[in-house]
Every structure is written in C-alpha cells, then in structure tokens.
Amino acid sequence: KNEVEQSPQNLTAQEGEFITINCSYSVGISALHWLQQHPGGGIVSLFMLSSGKKKHGRLIATINIQEKHSSLHITASHPRDSAVYICAGVDSGGGADGLTFGKGTHLIIQP
Amino acid sequence: DAGVIQSPRHEVTEMGQEVTLRCKPISGHNSLFWYRQTMMRGLELLIYFNNNVPIDDSGMPEDRFSAKMPNASFSTLKIQPSEPRDSAVYFCASSFGGSDEQYFGPGTRLTVT
C-alpha cells in the first residue's frame, strides 16, 4: 500500500518568512501532486511533478526521486497563503490512478 | 470552462435515507475520481473511472456505497442507507489522462443525523 507522509502538521510563521513543507513517499509512487485547501474547503492543484523543480509565482516545488522526497516552498509568505497544503502521490502502476494523500500541513501566516 | 461541478453543495439527511451526490467533470476529461474527507482520516480515494468505466473501487467503504458514470459528463455517488459515520465532505475530481493534473470540484458537505 502506498504511503505519503508530510511534515510539519502545523506551521505558524510571520509574514515575509520563507516556508518549507516536506513530503516523503513510498516506493510505489511515481509522481506527486501538491494541493492547497482553502479555509472555505475548496481544493486547488498547485503542482504535479515527477522530477526536478517547478515554480509558479512565489511557490516552488521540488522532488528528489532517489530520496523519495518532495518539498513545497513559499517565498515572501503572506497571510493569504494561510491554508492546508496537501501532498498526494500517484501510483506508479500506470493508467488512471487515484491519489494517496498525506495528512496535510496547516499553515498560518501572521501579519 | 466552469470547472468540476458538484451538487448539492450541502446535504443534511436522517440516518437510513438514500443520498445521491452528483458530479459533472470538466468537458474533455476522461478520468473521474470520488474522494471523501473527514477530520479523522483526511482525504481518501473512494473510486475512479476511466472513460466511464470503474477502474478501482477498493476504496468504497461498504456495499451501501455505489457509484455510476452513465456518460462522460455525469457521475453519481449513492449511499443507501446512510449512517451518521458517512458524514464528510465528498469531492469529485477530473483529469485528462489518468495521471494528469486533477481538478477538484467544490465538494458536497454531507451530514447524516
């Protein structure tokens, strides 16, 4: 059974700080999604990556396949970044696969 | 595009009643996923379809749960009979290609009393 572990579970930081959220995953996972769940409950896909690094605005996601580890970074954090960030693994079996979710990181950015 | 559409957004029902949740995926997407989110267990995959065919329903908790996708633009998740422990937020997501980026609907918050 695939597993995804995130850390930290909760993170509170001051506006402007550099934020890092980590995700480790098991052997059976070939790619990772990073999702953002807003306080209202909606889920938005931020990135999907299977190698290297992706950047979108102040968000950067990296993945190290050998170490089975991914990180989500937020530069110049802002209170509107406050949300739950979830990493989710894609099964390496191929075809249409659902996701295995981490438990999420609850991020609060204080002004 | 309107994105993934789910209805109803909120459902409150009594134990024993039948509940039907609906999802319209993004046009052109050929994979559809049903997820459930609870405080205790987080997000869990219930079932996914590829080209309207159920591929993996191993996440469906019990026989009380059933899902259908009669065509490429509509899917239902039915709970019969409902129980209080089914209370959760149910998300539908779709993607183009099984392992492509998934787009989530707004969710249906189900409360069974």
PDB file of C-alpha atoms in Angstrom:
ATOM      1  CA  LYS A   1       0.000   0.000   0.000  1.00  0.00           C
ATOM      2  CA  ASN A   2       1.375   3.434  -0.968  1.00  0.00           C
ATOM      3  CA  GLU A   3       2.163   5.870   1.799  1.00  0.00           C
ATOM      4  CA  VAL A   4       2.733   9.604   1.917  1.00  0.00           C
ATOM      5  CA  GLU A   5       3.996  11.434   4.979  1.00  0.00           C
ATOM      6  CA  GLN A   6       4.057  15.170   5.442  1.00  0.00           C
ATOM      7  CA  SER A   7       5.762  17.439   7.899  1.00  0.00           C
ATOM      8  CA  PRO A   8       5.181  19.571   9.776  1.00  0.00           C
ATOM      9  CA  GLN A   9       1.497  19.017  10.606  1.00  0.00           C
ATOM     10  CA  ASN A  10       1.113  22.621  11.726  1.00  0.00           C
ATOM     11  CA  LEU A  11       3.214  25.652  10.918  1.00  0.00           C
ATOM     12  CA  THR A  12       2.790  29.235  12.052  1.00  0.00           C
ATOM     13  CA  ALA A  13       5.082  31.907  10.642  1.00  0.00           C
ATOM     14  CA  GLN A  14       5.314  35.633  10.262  1.00  0.00           C
ATOM     15  CA  GLU A  15       4.553  37.425   7.032  1.00  0.00           C
ATOM     16  CA  GLY A  16       7.587  37.503   4.779  1.00  0.00           C
ATOM     17  CA  GLU A  17       9.176  34.310   6.057  1.00  0.00           C
ATOM     18  CA  PHE A  18      10.388  31.556   3.746  1.00  0.00           C
ATOM     19  CA  ILE A  19       8.214  28.465   4.221  1.00  0.00           C
ATOM     20  CA  THR A  20       9.125  24.844   3.580  1.00  0.00           C
ATOM     21  CA  ILE A  21       6.751  21.897   3.744  1.00  0.00           C
ATOM     22  CA  ASN A  22       8.137  18.403   3.307  1.00  0.00           C
ATOM     23  CA  CYS A  23       6.699  15.219   1.897  1.00  0.00           C
ATOM     24  CA  SER A  24       8.147  11.707   1.863  1.00  0.00           C
ATOM     25  CA  TYR A  25       6.626   8.892  -0.087  1.00  0.00           C
ATOM     26  CA  SER A  26       6.859   5.164  -0.562  1.00  0.00           C
ATOM     27  CA  VAL A  27       8.381   3.135  -3.400  1.00  0.00           C
ATOM     28  CA  GLY A  28       5.142   2.632  -5.302  1.00  0.00           C
ATOM     29  CA  ILE A  29       4.670   6.317  -6.080  1.00  0.00           C
ATOM     30  CA  SER A  30       5.927   7.849  -9.315  1.00  0.00           C
ATOM     31  CA  ALA A  31       4.728  11.452  -9.108  1.00  0.00           C
ATOM     32  CA  LEU A  32       3.399  13.912  -6.601  1.00  0.00           C
ATOM     33  CA  HIS A  33       0.673  16.486  -6.526  1.00  0.00           C
ATOM     34  CA  TRP A  34       0.775  19.479  -4.235  1.00  0.00           C
ATOM     35  CA  LEU A  35      -2.698  20.709  -3.354  1.00  0.00           C
ATOM     36  CA  GLN A  36      -3.909  23.737  -1.473  1.00  0.00           C
ATOM     37  CA  GLN A  37      -7.119  23.608   0.510  1.00  0.00           C
ATOM     38  CA  HIS A  38      -8.550  26.989   1.358  1.00  0.00           C
ATOM     39  CA  PRO A  39     -10.219  27.753   4.695  1.00  0.00           C
ATOM     40  CA  GLY A  40     -13.539  27.529   2.861  1.00  0.00           C
ATOM     41  CA  GLY A  41     -12.769  23.938   1.886  1.00  0.00           C
ATOM     42  CA  GLY A  42     -12.054  24.216  -1.839  1.00  0.00           C
ATOM     43  CA  ILE A  43      -9.083  22.281  -3.197  1.00  0.00           C
ATOM     44  CA  VAL A  44      -6.756  23.658  -5.835  1.00  0.00           C
ATOM     45  CA  SER A  45      -3.984  21.765  -7.546  1.00  0.00           C
ATOM     46  CA  LEU A  46      -0.726  23.717  -7.288  1.00  0.00           C
ATOM     47  CA  PHE A  47       1.755  21.410  -8.956  1.00  0.00           C
ATOM     48  CA  MET A  48       2.175  17.962 -10.327  1.00  0.00           C
ATOM     49  CA  LEU A  49       5.761  16.815 -10.680  1.00  0.00           C
ATOM     50  CA  SER A  50       7.656  13.618 -11.281  1.00  0.00           C
ATOM     51  CA  SER A  51      11.154  15.081 -11.465  1.00  0.00           C
ATOM     52  CA  GLY A  52      13.103  18.262 -10.904  1.00  0.00           C
ATOM     53  CA  LYS A  53      11.545  21.527  -9.930  1.00  0.00           C
ATOM     54  CA  LYS A  54       8.557  23.692 -10.810  1.00  0.00           C
ATOM     55  CA  LYS A  55       7.892  27.324  -9.989  1.00  0.00           C
ATOM     56  CA  HIS A  56       4.730  29.363 -10.070  1.00  0.00           C
ATOM     57  CA  GLY A  57       4.894  32.840  -8.653  1.00  0.00           C
ATOM     58  CA  ARG A  58       6.107  32.609  -5.073  1.00  0.00           C
ATOM     59  CA  LEU A  59       5.619  28.855  -4.941  1.00  0.00           C
ATOM     60  CA  ILE A  60       8.367  26.376  -5.739  1.00  0.00           C
ATOM     61  CA  ALA A  61       8.071  22.593  -5.673  1.00  0.00           C
ATOM     62  CA  THR A  62      10.980  20.195  -5.880  1.00  0.00           C
ATOM     63  CA  ILE A  63      11.183  16.449  -5.970  1.00  0.00           C
ATOM     64  CA  ASN A  64      14.105  14.074  -5.409  1.00  0.00           C
ATOM     65  CA  ILE A  65      13.222  10.724  -6.883  1.00  0.00           C
ATOM     66  CA  GLN A  66      16.174   8.877  -5.390  1.00  0.00           C
ATOM     67  CA  GLU A  67      15.358  10.046  -1.888  1.00  0.00           C
ATOM     68  CA  LYS A  68      11.576   9.841  -2.474  1.00  0.00           C
ATOM     69  CA  HIS A  69      11.156  13.293  -1.069  1.00  0.00           C
ATOM     70  CA  SER A  70       9.454  16.472  -2.195  1.00  0.00           C
ATOM     71  CA  SER A  71       9.319  19.967  -0.795  1.00  0.00           C
ATOM     72  CA  LEU A  72       6.982  22.884  -1.291  1.00  0.00           C
ATOM     73  CA  HIS A  73       8.493  26.307  -0.679  1.00  0.00           C
ATOM     74  CA  ILE A  74       6.741  29.630  -0.330  1.00  0.00           C
ATOM     75  CA  THR A  75       8.859  32.746  -0.649  1.00  0.00           C
ATOM     76  CA  ALA A  76       7.854  36.065   0.883  1.00  0.00           C
ATOM     77  CA  SER A  77       4.886  34.433   2.614  1.00  0.00           C
ATOM     78  CA  HIS A  78       1.673  36.397   3.000  1.00  0.00           C
ATOM     79  CA  PRO A  79      -1.401  35.924   5.207  1.00  0.00           C
ATOM     80  CA  ARG A  80      -3.392  34.899   2.121  1.00  0.00           C
ATOM     81  CA  ASP A  81      -1.102  31.848   1.871  1.00  0.00           C
ATOM     82  CA  SER A  82      -2.747  30.527   5.042  1.00  0.00           C
ATOM     83  CA  ALA A  83      -4.300  27.212   4.065  1.00  0.00           C
ATOM     84  CA  VAL A  84      -3.832  23.471   4.361  1.00  0.00           C
ATOM     85  CA  TYR A  85      -1.223  22.136   1.951  1.00  0.00           C
ATOM     86  CA  ILE A  86      -1.548  18.508   0.969  1.00  0.00           C
ATOM     87  CA  CYS A  87       0.859  16.335  -0.958  1.00  0.00           C
ATOM     88  CA  ALA A  88      -0.596  13.372  -2.799  1.00  0.00           C
ATOM     89  CA  GLY A  89       1.177  10.526  -4.539  1.00  0.00           C
ATOM     90  CA  VAL A  90       0.361   8.983  -7.895  1.00  0.00           C
ATOM     91  CA  ASP A  91       0.684   5.221  -8.107  1.00  0.00           C
ATOM     92  CA  SER A  92       3.496   4.073 -10.373  1.00  0.00           C
ATOM     93  CA  GLY A  93       1.340   1.269 -11.739  1.00  0.00           C
ATOM     94  CA  GLY A  94       0.283   3.455 -14.646  1.00  0.00           C
ATOM     95  CA  GLY A  95      -3.124   4.123 -16.107  1.00  0.00           C
ATOM     96  CA  ALA A  96      -5.753   6.162 -14.362  1.00  0.00           C
ATOM     97  CA  ASP A  97      -4.867   6.215 -10.727  1.00  0.00           C
ATOM     98  CA  GLY A  98      -6.321   7.920  -7.749  1.00  0.00           C
ATOM     99  CA  LEU A  99      -4.158   9.695  -5.245  1.00  0.00           C
ATOM    100  CA  THR A 100      -2.737   8.669  -1.895  1.00  0.00           C
ATOM    101  CA  PHE A 101      -2.884  11.699   0.360  1.00  0.00           C
ATOM    102  CA  GLY A 102      -0.687  12.980   3.121  1.00  0.00           C
ATOM    103  CA  LYS A 103      -2.464  14.302   6.193  1.00  0.00           C
ATOM    104  CA  GLY A 104      -1.790  17.902   5.259  1.00  0.00           C
ATOM    105  CA  THR A 105       0.143  20.814   6.719  1.00  0.00           C
ATOM    106  CA  HIS A 106      -1.934  23.538   8.304  1.00  0.00           C
ATOM    107  CA  LEU A 107      -0.100  26.793   7.558  1.00  0.00           C
ATOM    108  CA  ILE A 108      -0.893  30.077   9.244  1.00  0.00           C
ATOM    109  CA  ILE A 109       0.894  33.235   8.177  1.00  0.00           C
ATOM    110  CA  GLN A 110       0.505  36.027  10.681  1.00  0.00           C
ATOM    111  CA  PRO A 111       0.709  39.649   9.580  1.00  0.00           C
TER     112      PRO A 111
ATOM    113  CA  ASP B   1     -14.926  26.321 -18.516  1.00  0.00           C
ATOM    114  CA  ALA B   2     -16.976  26.168 -15.319  1.00  0.00           C
ATOM    115  CA  GLY B   3     -14.699  23.604 -13.741  1.00  0.00           C
ATOM    116  CA  VAL B   4     -15.902  20.473 -11.996  1.00  0.00           C
ATOM    117  CA  ILE B   5     -19.466  20.930 -10.814  1.00  0.00           C
ATOM    118  CA  GLN B   6     -20.886  19.122  -7.812  1.00  0.00           C
ATOM    119  CA  SER B   7     -24.366  19.112  -6.391  1.00  0.00           C
ATOM    120  CA  PRO B   8     -25.729  19.552  -3.888  1.00  0.00           C
ATOM    121  CA  ARG B   9     -23.156  21.666  -2.016  1.00  0.00           C
ATOM    122  CA  HIS B  10     -24.720  20.757   1.302  1.00  0.00           C
ATOM    123  CA  GLU B  11     -26.916  17.828   2.244  1.00  0.00           C
ATOM    124  CA  VAL B  12     -28.451  17.086   5.604  1.00  0.00           C
ATOM    125  CA  THR B  13     -30.367  13.849   5.918  1.00  0.00           C
ATOM    126  CA  GLU B  14     -31.547  11.404   8.508  1.00  0.00           C
ATOM    127  CA  MET B  15     -29.982   8.049   9.114  1.00  0.00           C
ATOM    128  CA  GLY B  16     -31.427   5.407   6.829  1.00  0.00           C
ATOM    129  CA  GLN B  17     -32.222   7.731   3.967  1.00  0.00           C
ATOM    130  CA  GLU B  18     -30.770   7.405   0.497  1.00  0.00           C
ATOM    131  CA  VAL B  19     -28.305  10.098  -0.533  1.00  0.00           C
ATOM    132  CA  THR B  20     -27.210  10.845  -4.102  1.00  0.00           C
ATOM    133  CA  LEU B  21     -24.277  13.103  -4.854  1.00  0.00           C
ATOM    134  CA  ARG B  22     -23.709  14.357  -8.380  1.00  0.00           C
ATOM    135  CA  CYS B  23     -20.676  15.398 -10.372  1.00  0.00           C
ATOM    136  CA  LYS B  24     -20.132  16.917 -13.783  1.00  0.00           C
ATOM    137  CA  PRO B  25     -16.469  16.698 -14.824  1.00  0.00           C
ATOM    138  CA  ILE B  26     -14.649  19.192 -16.985  1.00  0.00           C
ATOM    139  CA  SER B  27     -15.557  18.673 -20.616  1.00  0.00           C
ATOM    140  CA  GLY B  28     -12.953  16.573 -22.386  1.00  0.00           C
ATOM    141  CA  HIS B  29     -11.581  14.969 -19.239  1.00  0.00           C
ATOM    142  CA  ASN B  30     -11.685  11.194 -19.387  1.00  0.00           C
ATOM    143  CA  SER B  31     -10.903  10.316 -15.763  1.00  0.00           C
ATOM    144  CA  LEU B  32     -13.152  10.988 -12.796  1.00  0.00           C
ATOM    145  CA  PHE B  33     -12.421  10.458  -9.131  1.00  0.00           C
ATOM    146  CA  TRP B  34     -14.570  10.447  -5.997  1.00  0.00           C
ATOM    147  CA  TYR B  35     -12.862  11.306  -2.695  1.00  0.00           C
ATOM    148  CA  ARG B  36     -14.064  11.615   0.878  1.00  0.00           C
ATOM    149  CA  GLN B  37     -12.581  13.919   3.509  1.00  0.00           C
ATOM    150  CA  THR B  38     -13.072  13.553   7.241  1.00  0.00           C
ATOM    151  CA  MET B  39     -11.254  15.029  10.195  1.00  0.00           C
ATOM    152  CA  MET B  40     -10.144  11.611  11.355  1.00  0.00           C
ATOM    153  CA  ARG B  41      -8.950  10.102   8.091  1.00  0.00           C
ATOM    154  CA  GLY B  42      -8.203  13.091   5.881  1.00  0.00           C
ATOM    155  CA  LEU B  43      -8.725  12.671   2.149  1.00  0.00           C
ATOM    156  CA  GLU B  44      -9.356   9.175   0.813  1.00  0.00           C
ATOM    157  CA  LEU B  45      -9.990   7.859  -2.667  1.00  0.00           C
ATOM    158  CA  LEU B  46     -13.317   6.062  -2.957  1.00  0.00           C
ATOM    159  CA  ILE B  47     -13.461   5.142  -6.635  1.00  0.00           C
ATOM    160  CA  TYR B  48     -12.219   6.310 -10.010  1.00  0.00           C
ATOM    161  CA  PHE B  49     -13.444   5.937 -13.556  1.00  0.00           C
ATOM    162  CA  ASN B  50     -11.536   5.990 -16.804  1.00  0.00           C
ATOM    163  CA  ASN B  51     -13.594   6.517 -19.958  1.00  0.00           C
ATOM    164  CA  ASN B  52     -16.756   5.937 -17.878  1.00  0.00           C
ATOM    165  CA  VAL B  53     -15.553   2.534 -16.672  1.00  0.00           C
ATOM    166  CA  PRO B  54     -14.888   1.970 -12.951  1.00  0.00           C
ATOM    167  CA  ILE B  55     -11.203   1.085 -12.606  1.00  0.00           C
ATOM    168  CA  ASP B  56     -10.703   0.767  -8.869  1.00  0.00           C
ATOM    169  CA  ASP B  57     -13.462   0.784  -6.270  1.00  0.00           C
ATOM    170  CA  SER B  58     -11.398  -0.711  -3.476  1.00  0.00           C
ATOM    171  CA  GLY B  59     -11.797   2.491  -1.505  1.00  0.00           C
ATOM    172  CA  MET B  60     -15.572   2.229  -1.363  1.00  0.00           C
ATOM    173  CA  PRO B  61     -16.189   1.568   2.322  1.00  0.00           C
ATOM    174  CA  GLU B  62     -19.197  -0.729   2.150  1.00  0.00           C
ATOM    175  CA  ASP B  63     -21.890  -2.125  -0.068  1.00  0.00           C
ATOM    176  CA  ARG B  64     -24.010   0.819   0.989  1.00  0.00           C
ATOM    177  CA  PHE B  65     -21.888   2.939  -1.353  1.00  0.00           C
ATOM    178  CA  SER B  66     -22.256   2.750  -5.119  1.00  0.00           C
ATOM    179  CA  ALA B  67     -21.053   4.953  -7.966  1.00  0.00           C
ATOM    180  CA  LYS B  68     -22.046   5.185 -11.593  1.00  0.00           C
ATOM    181  CA  MET B  69     -20.879   7.080 -14.629  1.00  0.00           C
ATOM    182  CA  PRO B  70     -23.512   6.639 -17.328  1.00  0.00           C
ATOM    183  CA  ASN B  71     -21.758   9.032 -19.705  1.00  0.00           C
ATOM    184  CA  ALA B  72     -18.673  11.198 -19.976  1.00  0.00           C
ATOM    185  CA  SER B  73     -20.350  14.229 -18.460  1.00  0.00           C
ATOM    186  CA  PHE B  74     -22.067  12.859 -15.366  1.00  0.00           C
ATOM    187  CA  SER B  75     -21.384  10.690 -12.354  1.00  0.00           C
ATOM    188  CA  THR B  76     -23.263   9.857  -9.181  1.00  0.00           C
ATOM    189  CA  LEU B  77     -22.225   8.564  -5.793  1.00  0.00           C
ATOM    190  CA  LYS B  78     -25.066   6.965  -3.873  1.00  0.00           C
ATOM    191  CA  ILE B  79     -25.256   5.961  -0.231  1.00  0.00           C
ATOM    192  CA  GLN B  80     -28.141   3.664   0.713  1.00  0.00           C
ATOM    193  CA  PRO B  81     -28.910   3.540   3.589  1.00  0.00           C
ATOM    194  CA  SER B  82     -26.933   6.441   5.019  1.00  0.00           C
ATOM    195  CA  GLU B  83     -25.391   6.365   8.503  1.00  0.00           C
ATOM    196  CA  PRO B  84     -24.046   9.138  10.747  1.00  0.00           C
ATOM    197  CA  ARG B  85     -20.454   7.945  10.146  1.00  0.00           C
ATOM    198  CA  ASP B  86     -20.890   8.792   6.466  1.00  0.00           C
ATOM    199  CA  SER B  87     -20.871  12.468   7.405  1.00  0.00           C
ATOM    200  CA  ALA B  88     -17.971  14.015   5.499  1.00  0.00           C
ATOM    201  CA  VAL B  89     -17.114  16.240   2.574  1.00  0.00           C
ATOM    202  CA  TYR B  90     -17.226  14.356  -0.699  1.00  0.00           C
ATOM    203  CA  PHE B  91     -15.071  15.681  -3.521  1.00  0.00           C
ATOM    204  CA  CYS B  92     -15.206  14.852  -7.178  1.00  0.00           C
ATOM    205  CA  ALA B  93     -12.175  15.485  -9.398  1.00  0.00           C
ATOM    206  CA  SER B  94     -11.452  15.009 -13.059  1.00  0.00           C
ATOM    207  CA  SER B  95      -8.370  14.858 -15.229  1.00  0.00           C
ATOM    208  CA  PHE B  96      -7.349  14.386 -18.831  1.00  0.00           C
ATOM    209  CA  GLY B  97      -5.373  11.214 -18.779  1.00  0.00           C
ATOM    210  CA  GLY B  98      -5.166   9.118 -15.688  1.00  0.00           C
ATOM    211  CA  SER B  99      -2.080  10.556 -14.114  1.00  0.00           C
ATOM    212  CA  ASP B 100      -2.515  14.124 -15.265  1.00  0.00           C
ATOM    213  CA  GLU B 101      -3.270  17.060 -13.001  1.00  0.00           C
ATOM    214  CA  GLN B 102      -6.602  16.656 -11.245  1.00  0.00           C
ATOM    215  CA  TYR B 103      -9.168  19.411 -10.939  1.00  0.00           C
ATOM    216  CA  PHE B 104     -11.360  19.284  -7.887  1.00  0.00           C
ATOM    217  CA  GLY B 105     -14.984  20.251  -7.515  1.00  0.00           C
ATOM    218  CA  PRO B 106     -16.137  22.376  -4.574  1.00  0.00           C
ATOM    219  CA  GLY B 107     -17.269  19.347  -2.624  1.00  0.00           C
ATOM    220  CA  THR B 108     -20.551  18.245  -1.080  1.00  0.00           C
ATOM    221  CA  ARG B 109     -20.777  18.520   2.686  1.00  0.00           C
ATOM    222  CA  LEU B 110     -22.928  15.630   3.879  1.00  0.00           C
ATOM    223  CA  THR B 111     -24.366  15.481   7.365  1.00  0.00           C
ATOM    224  CA  VAL B 112     -26.288  12.383   8.411  1.00  0.00           C
ATOM    225  CA  THR B 113     -28.166  12.777  11.686  1.00  0.00           C
TER     226      THR B 113
END
